């Protein structure tokens, strides 16, 4: 009989619509981060570093890149004979077939997978946070308190508390009250969306609530366990943790990596972050290039100027080009004499010569002012930007654009272009 | 492919000076992110060779570490795969590998147990890309017994360290001199051979009976009149790194865009063991010109016309010029390094000065490292 003490279930099916064009064709966990990584690398690396070798990854929205990235789990040493990484998409059943309608519903639909491993504990993770955490320490806390459910929490500023699930705990950490996204939060201890369940309790709760529409951990399972008088504990985490759910926080978290000694340090020897690297060669910095305070990944060729930026693998930045305060993802090619200010340029984008990104005033986006804000220019995967155009702030571009898409060669601040087609 | 591969990776050269103290030449780091043997291994996997033996002898720790998993070259197979064969003591043999032919002879079982009709033998110190199928096609077309891959070198290069050969119009080798005092032609052997497996077994057994151990001297040179030994001219980039000068030149040649494009961008790729290192980081004060920088480096100083291998730390106010810094080197503040090769895992103290005056200086300091 197979027996694993703790297995992890990683929720990676969400679209992350607040990342706008970045998640048009890929699920949020597959979005690039910190040059060579993808967001899902962080929870996956945490798993293997914490000694968890059985991870189910639940996918639903646009899983192609996620599937390719995970493969059989080689980069994380999760290619195992027993256990390892398993990608779990929704599947057809003889009774009712449905998509994953909520976080807990997705887990419920994979009861059988978990059953195979006969675990004592199940760790629930989400695939969209940047952090380093030892789940084994959290498990020890769970065991020490003889808990049924342990929720990882961290203090957040009071004004942001209403965005999270909020817990009120006593001195020992036992949870007295749980509020999901409350209007008037009664504490600032926020749930990080990381739970350890004792397997029996989780199974019971999932089955009890199996008819719940869009069954969600924060909305349904946790309150259900609380009402049933289960022992719920709050495990307080004090390290670096970042929800990169919005373009602003995504950009900020990337920029924090280039500090001289970043709070979230990728260069430490212990707790390495693993990723699938398909680009190996070193980067080339030419004689005319100038680089200041940036991180740059493998195989990139730089002939221009890069300041305060995060550059992915296999990027090419042409002569006379200046890239400032920006994120450029892998395999993007940027022409000559281009100026890029405060932009997020996704993977495999082609930017022509003499293009200017990030000009003009900070006018709110006309289409989706809540998503495309922070004064950023956001360009989606495989887009093409023609020569000699100027692009304003709070703009979004996706697809193959042509000079005629830019009236007078300018895309004013706050405008959006969504076109069909991919860069080949 | 209808061939198995044998990589001769046991060698050492006194002309590598201090660099070969730590490792066999096949394990030398090359071009920032690779090891010398990666090129031959990648060529083999890209030519669809399924079974490859690596014969090691001299200081193979570093090489064994590099080859500890064969998955990076896609050799983690159920059928075939990668085999590392160091010399072993057996009931009837307790010698080291006494030469290249002896090394293969001592692993004759590997040859006998294979069923592929041909063998590709290559050395682990060549930097090149090659489809061995092309050589095999040529070998079959010429009805050759042995085909030797060779390259015409530009005049003025130090070619007396190679086997020098001359061919007739058909490509048959008329003359073959191993490391002559004076080279009579500028066509050199690249140390890559294609031979029928049964033919190889037969020749090796004959050699062993006569107490002869060298593949070049005792097989190629000795049999050149009797057997049909052909030369296959290679036109693409090929370089051998077994002297300090050629090692330096080869690494520096990757600063040329054509060579980078050929190796790094054009299909097929060169594979290597993946280290989980973060992207290179440039802090305020970093000035980098015409250089290769590998992952995991942190740069605070000036780097010009140089190659930084993985995980190099360059301190404040440091100047590095025309130099090669191997893996995991820590360079303290205010230090100057010019025309040097700095050995891997070394720690260069702050406020020091290293310069190769006539030619390239190999820096091996072995200082303790006091960093957090």
PDB file of N, CA and C in Angstrom, chain A residues 9-14 56-60 66 86-89 100 103 106-107 110:
ATOM      1  N   UNK A   9      -1.820  19.719  -2.805  1.00  0.00           N
ATOM      2  CA  UNK A   9      -2.711  19.962  -3.928  1.00  0.00           C
ATOM      3  C   UNK A   9      -2.547  21.436  -4.292  1.00  0.00           C
ATOM      4  N   UNK A  10      -2.095  21.669  -5.523  1.00  0.00           N
ATOM      5  CA  UNK A  10      -1.748  23.028  -5.931  1.00  0.00           C
ATOM      6  C   UNK A  10      -2.814  23.534  -6.908  1.00  0.00           C
ATOM      7  N   UNK A  11      -3.513  24.576  -6.515  1.00  0.00           N
ATOM      8  CA  UNK A  11      -4.585  25.115  -7.355  1.00  0.00           C
ATOM      9  C   UNK A  11      -3.976  26.037  -8.401  1.00  0.00           C
ATOM     10  N   UNK A  12      -4.010  25.607  -9.646  1.00  0.00           N
ATOM     11  CA  UNK A  12      -3.354  26.381 -10.698  1.00  0.00           C
ATOM     12  C   UNK A  12      -4.284  26.587 -11.885  1.00  0.00           C
ATOM     13  N   UNK A  13      -5.585  26.567 -11.627  1.00  0.00           N
ATOM     14  CA  UNK A  13      -6.519  26.639 -12.740  1.00  0.00           C
ATOM     15  C   UNK A  13      -7.056  28.021 -13.020  1.00  0.00           C
ATOM     16  N   UNK A  14      -6.713  28.985 -12.155  1.00  0.00           N
ATOM     17  CA  UNK A  14      -7.316  30.313 -12.283  1.00  0.00           C
ATOM     18  C   UNK A  14      -6.743  31.117 -13.430  1.00  0.00           C
ATOM     19  N   UNK A  56      -0.252  17.267  -6.571  1.00  0.00           N
ATOM     20  CA  UNK A  56      -1.244  17.289  -7.640  1.00  0.00           C
ATOM     21  C   UNK A  56      -1.440  18.731  -8.071  1.00  0.00           C
ATOM     22  N   UNK A  57      -1.302  19.007  -9.356  1.00  0.00           N
ATOM     23  CA  UNK A  57      -1.477  20.377  -9.847  1.00  0.00           C
ATOM     24  C   UNK A  57      -2.803  20.441 -10.593  1.00  0.00           C
ATOM     25  N   UNK A  58      -3.748  21.209 -10.061  1.00  0.00           N
ATOM     26  CA  UNK A  58      -5.077  21.279 -10.666  1.00  0.00           C
ATOM     27  C   UNK A  58      -5.111  22.384 -11.684  1.00  0.00           C
ATOM     28  N   UNK A  59      -5.359  22.018 -12.935  1.00  0.00           N
ATOM     29  CA  UNK A  59      -5.336  23.008 -14.011  1.00  0.00           C
ATOM     30  C   UNK A  59      -6.706  23.089 -14.658  1.00  0.00           C
ATOM     31  N   UNK A  60      -6.987  24.225 -15.219  1.00  0.00           N
ATOM     32  CA  UNK A  60      -8.250  24.362 -15.954  1.00  0.00           C
ATOM     33  C   UNK A  60      -8.129  25.416 -17.046  1.00  0.00           C
ATOM     34  N   UNK A  66       1.458  25.641 -18.946  1.00  0.00           N
ATOM     35  CA  UNK A  66       1.675  25.061 -17.629  1.00  0.00           C
ATOM     36  C   UNK A  66       2.078  23.588 -17.760  1.00  0.00           C
ATOM     37  N   UNK A  86       1.646  15.355 -10.572  1.00  0.00           N
ATOM     38  CA  UNK A  86       0.587  14.885 -11.471  1.00  0.00           C
ATOM     39  C   UNK A  86      -0.271  16.082 -11.840  1.00  0.00           C
ATOM     40  N   UNK A  87      -0.480  16.295 -13.122  1.00  0.00           N
ATOM     41  CA  UNK A  87      -1.349  17.382 -13.555  1.00  0.00           C
ATOM     42  C   UNK A  87      -2.783  16.857 -13.573  1.00  0.00           C
ATOM     43  N   UNK A  88      -3.680  17.576 -12.919  1.00  0.00           N
ATOM     44  CA  UNK A  88      -5.055  17.103 -12.755  1.00  0.00           C
ATOM     45  C   UNK A  88      -6.047  18.079 -13.385  1.00  0.00           C
ATOM     46  N   UNK A  89      -6.386  17.886 -14.637  1.00  0.00           N
ATOM     47  CA  UNK A  89      -7.415  18.725 -15.257  1.00  0.00           C
ATOM     48  C   UNK A  89      -8.795  18.145 -14.928  1.00  0.00           C
ATOM     49  N   UNK A 100     -14.186  22.667 -12.901  1.00  0.00           N
ATOM     50  CA  UNK A 100     -13.932  23.007 -11.506  1.00  0.00           C
ATOM     51  C   UNK A 100     -14.681  24.309 -11.241  1.00  0.00           C
ATOM     52  N   UNK A 103     -12.518  26.509  -5.654  1.00  0.00           N
ATOM     53  CA  UNK A 103     -11.270  25.909  -5.181  1.00  0.00           C
ATOM     54  C   UNK A 103     -11.530  24.558  -4.514  1.00  0.00           C
ATOM     55  N   UNK A 106     -12.791  21.835  -6.920  1.00  0.00           N
ATOM     56  CA  UNK A 106     -11.710  21.236  -7.699  1.00  0.00           C
ATOM     57  C   UNK A 106     -11.039  20.115  -6.901  1.00  0.00           C
ATOM     58  N   UNK A 107     -10.813  20.359  -5.620  1.00  0.00           N
ATOM     59  CA  UNK A 107     -10.194  19.342  -4.774  1.00  0.00           C
ATOM     60  C   UNK A 107     -11.153  18.157  -4.619  1.00  0.00           C
ATOM     61  N   UNK A 110     -11.143  15.568  -7.142  1.00  0.00           N
ATOM     62  CA  UNK A 110      -9.950  14.726  -7.186  1.00  0.00           C
ATOM     63  C   UNK A 110      -9.757  13.923  -5.900  1.00  0.00           C
TER      64      UNK A 110
END
